[in-house]
């Protein structure tokens, strides 16, 4: 025991009498060996008191300070035995802890196993959440960069597109000095053929960008000058991946790369973009505002403010610009146009817009963060519960240590030290488990998470802090229980554990409430995902190949021949051409039409697509009224169109086939009405659609085929190469396009399924351990009851009933919680799974069965022990 040699001499001083300086006394206590401190401090005080009688107080204080420093000599320093004492204590704690932990192997194993699984789950979810929150924050000026989007509102539609007109950015820079820089970007649509010598590939992540791009967005450069890289026409900046793909070991700088038959000089190479960005590209082609305005009115617009505070109130200025420059366009469609603004770091969690990149959901991030904390908390509760039961076993040890002179604080340190050892060991094992599971996690989330992120300085500090928190949370309550043990009660076996049992029961109820809530939520997400993917969309998307069509006008002329030859292949039952944004799952174009509504012609905004005569037949879209488009109408640019049921209902037409609608000065005759089909995902309701017959600018070629195998692909590629020399034959299945719309739900489904399984396993592990320890404590009671004639059920039922009741209470509490959480989540869908009884009952039954299995093993084993063996040790 450490001897406390500090004596507070100040309290013995007579009031109003001078006293030595406090700081000098503290300094003396800090450096002086505790064994010398009492004598030395007493002598100095005595001399100080004598001096105050013969000299001024100030002089006495100065002399006291001098004396304190005079004794600052090697023999008065604190000895290293303090450190040795600490090491001795550390060794003692380590030895005692390892002996206790090894003595209770089942208890230790269950705690370590549970903590390892939960910490690993916590790390994996935390890395996923951290990656989501990092989106587009890696740019140096990210906080000052904002994206401008356009909202088109009318009576019939409300379309929010990610683009703006090509003039907007430069208008803003001219009008408002707080705008430091602007850049317009235009994504090249479809697959673009890129060639260097004999290497030809199709690329789909190419943008045209103004020279100001690199003044706003910072990138890591391998070669080139960011200030001039996009200055000259026909310049191209490529990523490291593209450089390696086309140039191999050659230095790409100043080499010529052919993009859609145009030559571009490579002026810069940048490192590959990280996965956590929404603005993904493989190459940037130089352009200017005049080109963008002439060739494509709509662009991505980013502005850089001089100060982030300049963004406050800028929305009003955007409204003024929209009113001044876009009002004529708004009047044409009978609505209005508004610009919206989002900071770059918040774009990833923003509302999904037309032609936008996939978005994430902050509510999902909150859900996963809560799951991560639940998993960790359940494991800590397991630890506390198992340790509370262990209190009964270790009470004698605690009593003996107290009688031998151990203080409660020392016992508490001992038990917290054990908790720290278990937490640290679990963390080490969890790192190994995380490394093993990382590949599966990346497959589930389609991310590139790496364990290396955990070995940064900040991460290591967080891990150390987490170990301490877990050790404290899990071990503090059992440590308090054991350190407060009354030795007399311990030896008499009168340890009061009733109140502890109540707390243990509350913790068990909490564990299973959380676990069953997650299980029910997981079931609902599964059912909702089935609704989304299994509901008939109103057309046939199975075995439909979608082939990218080149933009070359010369090659496009060959498409009818290719289409004809494909149709002649035995395994191809149909071939159809679709224009831009006209295959299902695309964001459709929006145009303004004049239509008859209640006897008057009014301007309305409608979605429209452009297809050929085979489109309806290939996708098996049902015709409700009229006829389909024929090939001659498509080829001659006839003005015949189809509409869907939703459009007819909206316009309240009784005879839609007699209607004529107008787009500018062009009149279109409705020749057929198709049944409603889900062009986009089931996140939203079916919208009115106008279907034009036009194959002048096809984007995709769709082929209806039998089962695809290697030989069939080779046959199709042979036909393609006959007409499309040097253009790769790239295709994807239509149902694959369709399922990509549910990527966010699929990720949530997979993560919820696996991690709710984690929580059930951890909670049942705790139950398994509790039953094991409880039965070992009550083994003599079982023996006596057996001797008195109790049967198997008489012994097993009370234990099973006790724990099963707690699990049932947890299930009872979990049902309303899960119902409330998932009702909120389902409100984001137009088509949702019903929350019937089976959604709640099945997860509860599954949990009860697993919990019952966890309890049965030890209860059955306890009943099979010979009563004589149990009683003879008494």
PDB file of C-alpha atoms in Angstrom, residues 251-257 264-269:
ATOM      1  CA  UNK A 251       4.277   8.817 -71.197  1.00  0.00           C
ATOM      2  CA  UNK A 252       0.816  10.023 -72.351  1.00  0.00           C
ATOM      3  CA  UNK A 253       1.588  13.748 -72.198  1.00  0.00           C
ATOM      4  CA  UNK A 254       1.201  15.413 -75.643  1.00  0.00           C
ATOM      5  CA  UNK A 255       0.055  12.146 -77.234  1.00  0.00           C
ATOM      6  CA  UNK A 256      -3.072  12.193 -79.418  1.00  0.00           C
ATOM      7  CA  UNK A 257      -6.200  10.379 -78.222  1.00  0.00           C
ATOM      8  CA  UNK A 264      -7.410  15.483 -78.596  1.00  0.00           C
ATOM      9  CA  UNK A 265      -3.937  16.165 -77.213  1.00  0.00           C
ATOM     10  CA  UNK A 266      -3.298  14.822 -73.722  1.00  0.00           C
ATOM     11  CA  UNK A 267      -2.321  17.838 -71.608  1.00  0.00           C
ATOM     12  CA  UNK A 268      -2.602  16.378 -68.140  1.00  0.00           C
ATOM     13  CA  UNK A 269      -2.762  13.169 -66.089  1.00  0.00           C
TER      14      UNK A 269
END
